[in-house]
Amino acid sequence: MKNVILKIPNITSYFFILLFCYAAISKIMDFENFQVQIAQSPLLSTYAGLISYSTIIIELIIVIALSFLRTRLLGLYASLFLMAAFTIYIYLILNYSDFIPCSCGGILQNMNWTQHLTFNIICTILLIVAIILLERKRSTRTSRLISNISLLLILSSGTVVYLFLTSEHMIKKENNFTRRFIPTAVMKSKALPLSADSYYLAGIENEKIYLGDPKSPLILTTVDTTLIRASARKLTLDNTHYQFRNVQLQVQKPYYYLYDGTVPVIYRGRIKDSIAKTISYNEVYFNQFIPLDSTQFAFRTIATKNKQFILAGLKLEKSRRAVVNLYANILKKQKDGIFDSDGKLLYDRKKSNLIYIHSYRNQIIVMNNDFKVQHQLHTIDTTTIARVKIRKLTNGSYKMVAPPLKVNKSSTVYGGILFNQSNLIGKHESPQTWKRASIIDIYRTDKQEYLGSFYIYNRNDVSISNMMVNGSSLYLIIGNELIKYKLNKKITDSYSTGKAENL
């Protein structure tokens, strides 16, 4: 029995030589996947590059140290440091993470995270026993031995906790463009084939989805939220004596709105009524339109003076007089005031907030109904200056002379949460996946905080053209299909609580 106990340090060393050698080689053989797994860790994603390389190097150094008698004790201490770090990491995953990532590959790939924790604890105890036996053989004092092991365990645990805390801060506040993907963020629920690929989402009210089609602008298509029944009806305008160029449709209970900012004219009709009446004509030209309520509207227009994009508001008075207010200081010019300020105007009806998200830079502007800026936020990429190449023409207008770097594509907002289709690839993300999917990043709109991301895969090589969120459902137009996805409860809980933590 005594001989068996004395052999424990050697047996332990051989075991960890095999374990770390296999682990290092398997990581090297599939390094890209290993790095992606680290990047998706809810605790260490910011340090994916550093950790992916250093872990392999440390494991190989430990293998070499354990292979020689003179350095075996040092190798056991290094093994204890690494196994203790792994153990604390798994403990944090199980107890302090909002989601548990997929299990890593390799020799332990069939274990769940609780089994990983048990295995690591056993390995840690085995290493402590081996170190004690080897140190006693060298006549090391007990007090010094306890001090060495305790200090190493504290150092190992402290390192992991430090990486966790600083990674959390960077991901939430100072993101270096490392995305965090939310497991099972969305689940496809239903798809409805459409007769054309030109439809867009015009609104969602009372368990009904409303679709518009620029090819048939006076047709209002209604689909129930189960995507089972669909119907279409023709709308009638009280005045059609205009040169229409771009008639659009929006629905906001209890009205629908038809408008063309090139005329400019706005019609309004009750959802149950097919006749739309003119409520504004020749007040302000616009290229984006948001109904805030039945008498107040938000626009994006072009200033007559400097030919730059500005935001505007229109209010219909009881006397039928329209009051237009221009807000020239919200959209900031960087180069030309048109291309560099291009973006999408959104309205969060749950929070009564206007959102303007730029297309060519990472800036998000949050305003109230009176156009008072509440927050200046940004997406996780680092594009603060629009990368557009333009040339000023003799008539004072600008022309784009090279394809720009588009940062943000389609967006929608609901309950203080912004869903943004990004156009930029982040660190440790697969280019192959980017070719087959769109990526949706999620942000809070009440403060600077990135919540996570998820993929929406293309349908027949076609990506998202339009999206809208309503409660726990995400509705997408992809090609000639209307698709409904169910959102993860981690996301939907953030609407009501206002405390959307790291997902």
Coordinates of C-alpha atoms in Angstrom, one line a residue:
M1 CA 0.0 0.0 0.0
K2 CA 2.8 2.3 0.9
N3 CA 4.5 1.7 -2.5
V4 CA 1.2 2.6 -4.3
I5 CA 0.9 5.8 -2.4
L6 CA 4.5 6.7 -3.2
K7 CA 3.8 6.1 -6.9
I8 CA 0.9 8.6 -6.9
P9 CA 3.0 11.6 -8.1
N10 CA 4.4 9.6 -11.0
I11 CA 0.9 8.2 -11.9
T12 CA -0.6 11.6 -11.7
S13 CA 2.2 13.0 -13.9
Y14 CA 1.7 10.4 -16.6
F15 CA -2.1 11.0 -16.5
F16 CA -1.7 14.8 -17.0
I17 CA 0.9 14.2 -19.7
L18 CA -1.7 12.3 -21.6
L19 CA -4.5 14.7 -20.8
F20 CA -2.7 17.9 -21.7
C21 CA -0.9 16.4 -24.7
Y22 CA -4.2 15.3 -26.2
A23 CA -5.9 18.5 -25.3
A24 CA -3.2 20.7 -26.9
I25 CA -3.0 18.6 -30.1
S26 CA -6.8 18.5 -30.5
K27 CA -6.9 22.3 -30.1
I28 CA -4.1 22.8 -32.7
M29 CA -5.8 20.5 -35.1
D30 CA -9.1 22.5 -34.9
F31 CA -7.7 25.8 -33.8
E32 CA -10.3 28.0 -35.6
N33 CA -13.2 26.2 -34.0
F34 CA -11.4 26.3 -30.6
Q35 CA -11.0 30.0 -30.9
V36 CA -14.6 30.5 -31.9
Q37 CA -15.7 28.5 -28.8
I38 CA -13.6 30.7 -26.5
A39 CA -15.0 33.8 -28.3
Q40 CA -18.5 32.6 -27.4
S41 CA -17.7 32.1 -23.8
P42 CA -20.0 34.3 -21.7
L43 CA -17.1 35.0 -19.4
L44 CA -13.9 35.3 -21.4
S45 CA -15.0 36.3 -24.9
T46 CA -13.0 39.6 -24.9
Y47 CA -9.7 37.6 -24.4
A48 CA -10.4 34.9 -26.9
G49 CA -7.2 35.6 -28.9
L50 CA -4.9 35.7 -25.9
I51 CA -6.5 32.7 -24.1
S52 CA -6.7 30.5 -27.3
Y53 CA -2.9 30.8 -27.9
S54 CA -1.7 30.8 -24.3
T55 CA -3.7 27.8 -23.2
I56 CA -2.1 25.6 -25.9
I57 CA 1.4 26.9 -25.1
I58 CA 0.9 26.4 -21.3
E59 CA -0.4 22.9 -21.8
L60 CA 2.6 21.9 -24.0
I61 CA 5.1 23.5 -21.5
I62 CA 3.4 21.5 -18.7
V63 CA 3.7 18.3 -20.7
I64 CA 7.5 18.9 -21.1
A65 CA 7.9 19.7 -17.4
L66 CA 6.1 16.6 -16.2
S67 CA 8.2 14.4 -18.5
F68 CA 11.4 15.0 -16.6
L69 CA 12.1 14.1 -12.9
R70 CA 13.9 17.4 -12.2
T71 CA 11.0 19.6 -13.4
R72 CA 8.1 17.3 -12.4
L73 CA 7.2 19.1 -9.2
L74 CA 7.2 22.4 -11.1
G75 CA 4.9 20.7 -13.7
L76 CA 2.5 19.5 -11.0
Y77 CA 2.3 23.0 -9.6
A78 CA 1.6 24.4 -13.1
S79 CA -1.0 21.7 -13.6
L80 CA -2.7 22.6 -10.4
F81 CA -2.8 26.3 -11.4
L82 CA -4.4 25.4 -14.8
M83 CA -6.9 22.8 -13.4
A84 CA -7.9 25.2 -10.6
A85 CA -8.4 27.9 -13.1
F86 CA -10.6 25.6 -15.3
T87 CA -12.5 24.6 -12.2
I88 CA -13.3 28.2 -11.1
Y89 CA -14.2 29.0 -14.7
I90 CA -16.8 26.2 -14.9
Y91 CA -18.1 27.3 -11.4
L92 CA -18.6 30.8 -12.7
I93 CA -20.3 29.5 -15.9
L94 CA -22.7 27.5 -13.8
N95 CA -23.5 30.1 -11.2
Y96 CA -22.9 33.6 -12.6
S97 CA -23.5 33.3 -16.4
D98 CA -26.9 34.2 -17.9
F99 CA -26.4 31.3 -20.4
I100 CA -24.3 28.2 -20.5
P101 CA -22.4 27.7 -23.8
C102 CA -21.9 24.5 -25.7
S103 CA -19.5 22.1 -24.3
C104 CA -16.0 22.2 -25.7
G105 CA -14.7 19.4 -27.9
G106 CA -11.9 17.0 -27.3
I107 CA -11.6 14.2 -24.7
L108 CA -14.4 15.7 -22.5
Q109 CA -16.8 16.6 -25.2
N110 CA -19.5 14.1 -24.0
M111 CA -19.6 15.6 -20.5
N112 CA -22.0 18.3 -19.5
W113 CA -20.8 21.3 -17.5
T114 CA -21.7 19.8 -14.1
Q115 CA -19.8 16.6 -15.0
H116 CA -16.9 18.8 -16.1
L117 CA -16.9 20.5 -12.7
T118 CA -16.8 17.2 -10.9
F119 CA -14.0 15.9 -13.1
N120 CA -11.9 19.0 -12.6
I121 CA -12.4 18.9 -8.8
I122 CA -11.2 15.3 -8.7
C123 CA -8.2 16.2 -10.8
T124 CA -7.4 19.2 -8.6
I125 CA -7.5 17.0 -5.5
L126 CA -5.3 14.4 -7.1
L127 CA -2.8 17.1 -8.0
I128 CA -2.8 18.5 -4.4
V129 CA -2.2 14.9 -3.1
A130 CA 0.7 14.3 -5.6
I131 CA 2.3 17.7 -4.7
I132 CA 2.1 17.0 -1.0
L133 CA 3.7 13.5 -1.4
L134 CA 6.5 14.8 -3.6
E135 CA 7.2 17.8 -1.3
R136 CA 7.3 15.6 1.8
K137 CA 9.7 13.4 0.0
R138 CA 11.9 16.5 -0.3
S139 CA 11.3 17.3 3.4
T140 CA 9.5 20.5 2.7
R141 CA 8.0 22.0 5.9
T142 CA 4.2 21.6 6.2
S143 CA 3.6 25.3 6.8
R144 CA 5.5 26.2 3.6
L145 CA 3.7 23.5 1.7
I146 CA 0.3 24.8 2.7
S147 CA 1.3 28.3 2.0
N148 CA 2.5 27.4 -1.5
I149 CA -0.6 25.5 -2.5
S150 CA -3.0 28.2 -1.0
L151 CA -1.1 31.0 -2.7
L152 CA -1.3 29.2 -6.0
L153 CA -5.0 28.4 -5.7
I154 CA -5.7 32.1 -4.8
L155 CA -3.6 33.3 -7.7
S156 CA -5.3 30.9 -10.1
S157 CA -8.8 31.8 -9.0
G158 CA -8.0 35.5 -8.9
T159 CA -6.7 35.4 -12.5
V160 CA -9.9 33.9 -13.8
V161 CA -12.2 36.2 -11.8
Y162 CA -10.2 39.2 -13.0
L163 CA -10.5 38.1 -16.6
F164 CA -14.2 37.5 -16.1
L165 CA -14.8 41.0 -14.6
T166 CA -12.8 42.9 -17.1
S167 CA -14.2 40.9 -20.0
E168 CA -17.7 41.7 -18.9
H169 CA -16.9 45.4 -18.7
M170 CA -15.4 45.5 -22.2
I171 CA -18.2 43.5 -23.7
K172 CA -20.9 45.7 -22.2
K173 CA -19.2 49.1 -22.2
E174 CA -16.0 49.1 -24.2
N175 CA -16.5 46.4 -26.8
N176 CA -13.5 45.6 -29.0
F177 CA -15.9 44.1 -31.6
T178 CA -16.0 40.6 -30.2
R179 CA -19.6 39.4 -30.5
R180 CA -21.3 37.3 -27.9
F181 CA -23.8 34.9 -29.5
I182 CA -26.9 34.0 -27.5
P183 CA -27.6 30.2 -27.6
T184 CA -31.1 29.4 -29.0
A185 CA -31.9 33.1 -29.3
V186 CA -34.6 32.5 -31.8
M187 CA -36.6 29.5 -32.9
K188 CA -38.3 29.4 -36.2
S189 CA -42.1 29.1 -35.7
K190 CA -43.8 29.5 -39.1
A191 CA -43.2 30.6 -42.7
L192 CA -45.9 32.0 -45.1
P193 CA -45.2 32.1 -48.9
L194 CA -45.9 35.5 -50.5
S195 CA -46.9 36.1 -54.0
A196 CA -43.8 38.4 -54.6
D197 CA -40.5 39.3 -53.1
S198 CA -41.3 43.1 -52.9
Y199 CA -43.4 43.1 -49.8
Y200 CA -42.5 45.0 -46.7
L201 CA -43.8 45.0 -43.1
A202 CA -46.1 48.0 -42.6
G203 CA -47.2 47.4 -39.0
I204 CA -48.4 44.9 -36.4
E205 CA -51.6 45.7 -34.5
N206 CA -54.3 43.6 -32.7
E207 CA -52.8 40.2 -33.6
K208 CA -52.6 41.2 -37.3
I209 CA -49.6 41.8 -39.5
Y210 CA -49.9 44.4 -42.2
L211 CA -47.9 44.2 -45.4
G212 CA -47.3 46.8 -48.1
D213 CA -46.0 46.4 -51.7
P214 CA -44.4 49.2 -53.7
K215 CA -45.5 47.5 -56.9
S216 CA -49.1 47.7 -55.7
P217 CA -49.0 50.6 -53.2
L218 CA -52.8 50.8 -52.7
I219 CA -53.1 47.1 -51.7
L220 CA -53.2 46.5 -47.9
T221 CA -52.4 42.8 -47.1
T222 CA -53.4 41.5 -43.7
V223 CA -52.0 38.3 -42.2
D224 CA -52.9 36.9 -38.8
T225 CA -50.0 36.4 -36.4
T226 CA -50.2 32.7 -36.7
L227 CA -49.4 33.1 -40.4
I228 CA -52.3 30.9 -41.4
R229 CA -54.8 33.3 -42.9
A230 CA -54.1 36.2 -45.3
S231 CA -56.3 38.7 -47.1
A232 CA -55.9 41.7 -49.3
R233 CA -58.0 44.7 -50.1
K234 CA -57.7 47.8 -52.2
L235 CA -57.5 51.2 -50.6
T236 CA -58.9 54.4 -52.2
L237 CA -57.5 57.9 -52.0
D238 CA -59.7 60.9 -51.8
N239 CA -57.4 62.8 -54.2
T240 CA -55.1 61.2 -56.8
H241 CA -54.2 64.3 -58.9
Y242 CA -50.5 64.1 -58.0
Q243 CA -47.4 62.8 -59.7
F244 CA -46.7 60.0 -57.3
R245 CA -43.3 58.4 -57.3
N246 CA -43.0 56.5 -54.1
V247 CA -46.2 55.8 -52.2
Q248 CA -45.6 54.0 -48.9
L249 CA -47.9 52.5 -46.3
Q250 CA -47.7 52.3 -42.5
V251 CA -50.2 51.1 -40.0
Q252 CA -50.6 52.4 -36.4
K253 CA -53.8 51.5 -34.6
P254 CA -56.5 52.6 -35.3
Y255 CA -55.3 54.1 -38.6
Y256 CA -53.2 53.4 -41.6
Y257 CA -51.2 56.0 -43.4
L258 CA -50.3 56.3 -47.1
Y259 CA -47.7 58.9 -48.0
D260 CA -45.4 60.1 -50.7
G261 CA -42.7 62.6 -49.6
T262 CA -41.9 63.6 -53.1
V263 CA -45.3 65.2 -53.6
P264 CA -45.5 65.7 -50.5
V265 CA -48.8 64.3 -49.2
I266 CA -50.1 62.2 -46.3
Y267 CA -53.4 60.3 -46.3
R268 CA -55.0 58.7 -43.3
G269 CA -57.8 56.1 -43.1
R270 CA -59.2 53.9 -40.4
I271 CA -58.0 50.3 -40.5
K272 CA -61.5 49.0 -41.1
D273 CA -62.2 51.6 -43.8
S274 CA -60.9 51.5 -47.3
I275 CA -61.1 55.2 -48.0
A276 CA -58.0 57.3 -47.0
K277 CA -58.4 61.1 -46.8
T278 CA -55.7 63.8 -47.2
I279 CA -54.6 65.2 -43.9
S280 CA -51.4 67.0 -45.1
Y281 CA -50.4 68.4 -48.4
N282 CA -47.4 70.5 -49.5
E283 CA -46.2 71.0 -45.9
V284 CA -42.8 69.5 -46.0
Y285 CA -40.9 67.2 -48.4
F286 CA -39.5 64.1 -46.8
N287 CA -37.8 60.8 -47.4
Q288 CA -38.7 59.0 -44.2
F289 CA -41.9 59.2 -42.2
I290 CA -43.0 58.0 -38.8
P291 CA -46.5 58.5 -37.3
L292 CA -46.2 59.3 -33.6
D293 CA -49.9 59.5 -33.1
S294 CA -52.9 60.5 -35.3
T295 CA -51.8 64.2 -35.4
Q296 CA -48.0 64.2 -34.8
F297 CA -45.4 62.9 -37.3
A298 CA -41.7 62.6 -37.5
F299 CA -39.7 63.0 -40.7
R300 CA -36.3 63.0 -42.2
T301 CA -36.0 65.7 -44.8
I302 CA -33.3 67.8 -46.6
A303 CA -32.6 71.3 -45.5
T304 CA -33.2 73.9 -48.2
K305 CA -30.3 76.0 -47.0
N306 CA -27.4 73.5 -46.9
K307 CA -28.9 70.4 -48.7
Q308 CA -28.2 68.2 -45.7
F309 CA -30.3 65.6 -43.9
I310 CA -32.2 67.0 -40.9
L311 CA -35.1 65.7 -38.7
A312 CA -38.4 67.4 -38.6
G313 CA -41.8 67.2 -36.8
L314 CA -45.3 68.0 -38.1
K315 CA -48.3 68.6 -35.9
L316 CA -51.8 68.9 -37.1
E317 CA -53.8 71.5 -35.1
K318 CA -57.5 71.4 -34.5
S319 CA -57.9 74.3 -36.9
R320 CA -56.4 72.0 -39.6
R321 CA -53.3 74.2 -39.6
A322 CA -50.1 72.2 -39.8
V323 CA -47.1 73.2 -37.7
V324 CA -43.7 72.1 -39.0
N325 CA -40.5 72.2 -36.8
L326 CA -37.0 71.5 -38.1
Y327 CA -34.3 70.1 -35.9
A328 CA -31.1 70.9 -37.6
N329 CA -28.6 70.1 -34.8
I330 CA -29.4 66.4 -34.3
L331 CA -27.8 64.8 -37.3
K332 CA -24.1 65.8 -37.4
K333 CA -22.3 66.4 -40.7
Q334 CA -18.9 64.6 -41.1
K335 CA -18.3 65.1 -44.8
D336 CA -21.3 66.0 -46.9
G337 CA -24.3 65.8 -44.5
I338 CA -26.1 63.4 -46.8
F339 CA -24.3 60.1 -47.3
D340 CA -22.4 60.4 -44.0
S341 CA -25.7 61.1 -42.2
D342 CA -27.8 58.5 -43.9
G343 CA -29.6 56.1 -41.6
K344 CA -33.0 54.8 -40.5
L345 CA -35.6 56.6 -38.4
L346 CA -37.4 54.2 -36.0
Y347 CA -40.1 54.6 -33.3
D348 CA -40.4 52.6 -30.2
R349 CA -44.1 52.8 -29.3
K350 CA -43.6 51.0 -26.0
K351 CA -41.2 53.6 -24.8
S352 CA -42.3 56.6 -26.9
N353 CA -38.8 57.1 -28.2
L354 CA -37.5 58.0 -31.6
I355 CA -34.4 56.2 -32.7
Y356 CA -32.0 57.2 -35.5
I357 CA -29.4 54.6 -36.4
H358 CA -26.8 55.6 -38.9
S359 CA -26.0 53.4 -41.9
Y360 CA -22.3 54.2 -42.4
R361 CA -21.1 54.9 -38.8
N362 CA -21.7 53.2 -35.5
Q363 CA -23.9 56.0 -34.0
I364 CA -27.4 55.6 -32.5
I365 CA -29.4 58.7 -31.4
V366 CA -32.3 58.2 -28.9
M367 CA -34.9 61.0 -28.7
N368 CA -38.2 61.6 -27.1
N369 CA -41.4 62.6 -29.0
D370 CA -40.3 66.3 -28.8
F371 CA -36.9 65.5 -30.6
K372 CA -34.9 66.1 -27.4
V373 CA -31.8 63.9 -27.5
Q374 CA -31.7 61.6 -24.5
H375 CA -28.8 59.3 -25.4
Q376 CA -25.9 59.2 -27.9
L377 CA -25.1 55.5 -28.2
H378 CA -23.0 53.3 -30.6
T379 CA -22.9 49.9 -32.0
I380 CA -20.0 47.5 -31.1
D381 CA -17.9 48.1 -34.2
T382 CA -15.3 51.0 -34.3
T383 CA -16.6 52.9 -37.3
T384 CA -17.1 56.3 -35.8
I385 CA -16.4 58.2 -39.1
A386 CA -18.4 57.3 -42.2
R387 CA -16.2 55.7 -44.8
V388 CA -17.7 57.3 -47.8
K389 CA -15.9 58.8 -50.8
I390 CA -17.7 61.7 -52.3
R391 CA -17.3 64.5 -54.8
K392 CA -19.0 67.9 -54.8
L393 CA -20.7 68.7 -58.1
T394 CA -21.0 72.2 -59.6
N395 CA -24.6 72.5 -58.6
G396 CA -23.6 72.1 -54.9
S397 CA -24.8 68.5 -54.5
Y398 CA -22.6 65.5 -53.7
K399 CA -22.0 62.3 -55.6
M400 CA -20.6 59.1 -54.2
V401 CA -17.6 58.0 -56.2
A402 CA -16.8 54.7 -54.5
P403 CA -18.8 52.0 -52.8
P404 CA -19.1 53.0 -49.1
L405 CA -18.5 50.8 -46.0
K406 CA -22.1 50.1 -44.8
V407 CA -22.1 49.4 -41.1
N408 CA -25.8 48.9 -40.3
K409 CA -28.5 47.5 -42.6
S410 CA -32.1 46.8 -41.4
S411 CA -33.2 47.7 -37.8
T412 CA -36.2 47.5 -35.6
V413 CA -36.9 48.5 -32.0
Y414 CA -39.3 47.3 -29.4
G415 CA -39.6 47.9 -25.6
G416 CA -36.3 49.7 -25.2
I417 CA -34.4 47.0 -27.2
L418 CA -32.8 47.7 -30.6
F419 CA -32.4 44.8 -33.1
N420 CA -29.9 45.7 -35.7
Q421 CA -28.7 43.8 -38.7
S422 CA -25.0 44.5 -38.9
N423 CA -23.0 44.5 -42.0
L424 CA -19.6 43.9 -40.4
I425 CA -17.9 40.7 -39.3
G426 CA -16.4 40.6 -35.8
K427 CA -13.4 38.8 -34.3
H428 CA -13.3 35.0 -34.5
E429 CA -16.4 34.8 -36.7
S430 CA -16.6 32.4 -39.6
P431 CA -16.6 34.1 -43.1
Q432 CA -18.4 31.0 -44.4
T433 CA -21.2 31.5 -41.9
W434 CA -21.4 35.2 -42.9
K435 CA -22.0 34.1 -46.5
R436 CA -25.0 32.0 -45.4
A437 CA -26.6 34.2 -42.7
S438 CA -27.4 37.6 -41.5
I439 CA -26.4 38.7 -38.0
I440 CA -28.6 40.6 -35.6
D441 CA -27.0 42.5 -32.8
I442 CA -29.1 43.6 -29.8
Y443 CA -28.7 46.8 -27.8
R444 CA -30.4 48.7 -25.0
T445 CA -31.6 52.1 -25.9
D446 CA -31.7 53.6 -22.4
K447 CA -27.9 53.3 -21.9
Q448 CA -24.8 52.1 -23.7
E449 CA -25.0 48.3 -23.5
Y450 CA -24.6 45.5 -26.0
L451 CA -26.7 42.5 -25.1
G452 CA -25.7 39.8 -27.6
S453 CA -26.1 38.6 -31.2
F454 CA -27.7 35.8 -33.2
Y455 CA -27.7 34.5 -36.7
I456 CA -30.7 34.4 -39.1
Y457 CA -29.8 32.0 -41.9
N458 CA -30.6 32.9 -45.6
R459 CA -33.5 31.3 -47.4
N460 CA -32.6 30.1 -50.9
D461 CA -29.5 32.3 -50.8
V462 CA -31.6 35.4 -50.0
S463 CA -31.1 37.4 -46.8
I464 CA -33.4 39.6 -44.7
S465 CA -35.0 42.6 -46.4
N466 CA -37.3 43.8 -43.6
M467 CA -37.9 42.9 -40.0
M468 CA -40.2 43.9 -37.1
V469 CA -40.5 42.7 -33.5
N470 CA -43.7 42.4 -31.5
G471 CA -43.5 41.0 -28.0
S472 CA -41.9 37.5 -28.1
S473 CA -42.1 37.3 -31.9
L474 CA -39.6 38.4 -34.6
Y475 CA -41.2 38.8 -38.1
L476 CA -38.9 38.8 -41.1
I477 CA -39.4 39.2 -44.8
I478 CA -36.8 37.0 -46.6
G479 CA -37.3 36.8 -50.4
N480 CA -41.0 35.9 -51.0
E481 CA -41.6 34.6 -47.5
L482 CA -42.9 36.1 -44.3
I483 CA -41.2 34.2 -41.4
K484 CA -42.0 34.2 -37.7
Y485 CA -39.4 33.4 -35.1
K486 CA -39.9 32.9 -31.4
L487 CA -37.5 35.0 -29.3
N488 CA -35.6 33.6 -26.3
K489 CA -37.1 34.4 -22.9
K490 CA -33.8 36.1 -21.9
I491 CA -34.6 38.7 -24.6
T492 CA -38.3 39.1 -23.9
D493 CA -37.8 39.5 -20.2
S494 CA -35.8 42.6 -20.8
Y495 CA -38.9 44.4 -22.2
S496 CA -40.9 44.4 -19.0
T497 CA -38.2 44.6 -16.4
G498 CA -36.0 47.2 -18.1
K499 CA -33.1 45.3 -16.6
A500 CA -31.8 43.4 -19.6
E501 CA -28.5 42.0 -18.4
N502 CA -25.8 40.4 -20.4
L503 CA -27.6 37.7 -22.4

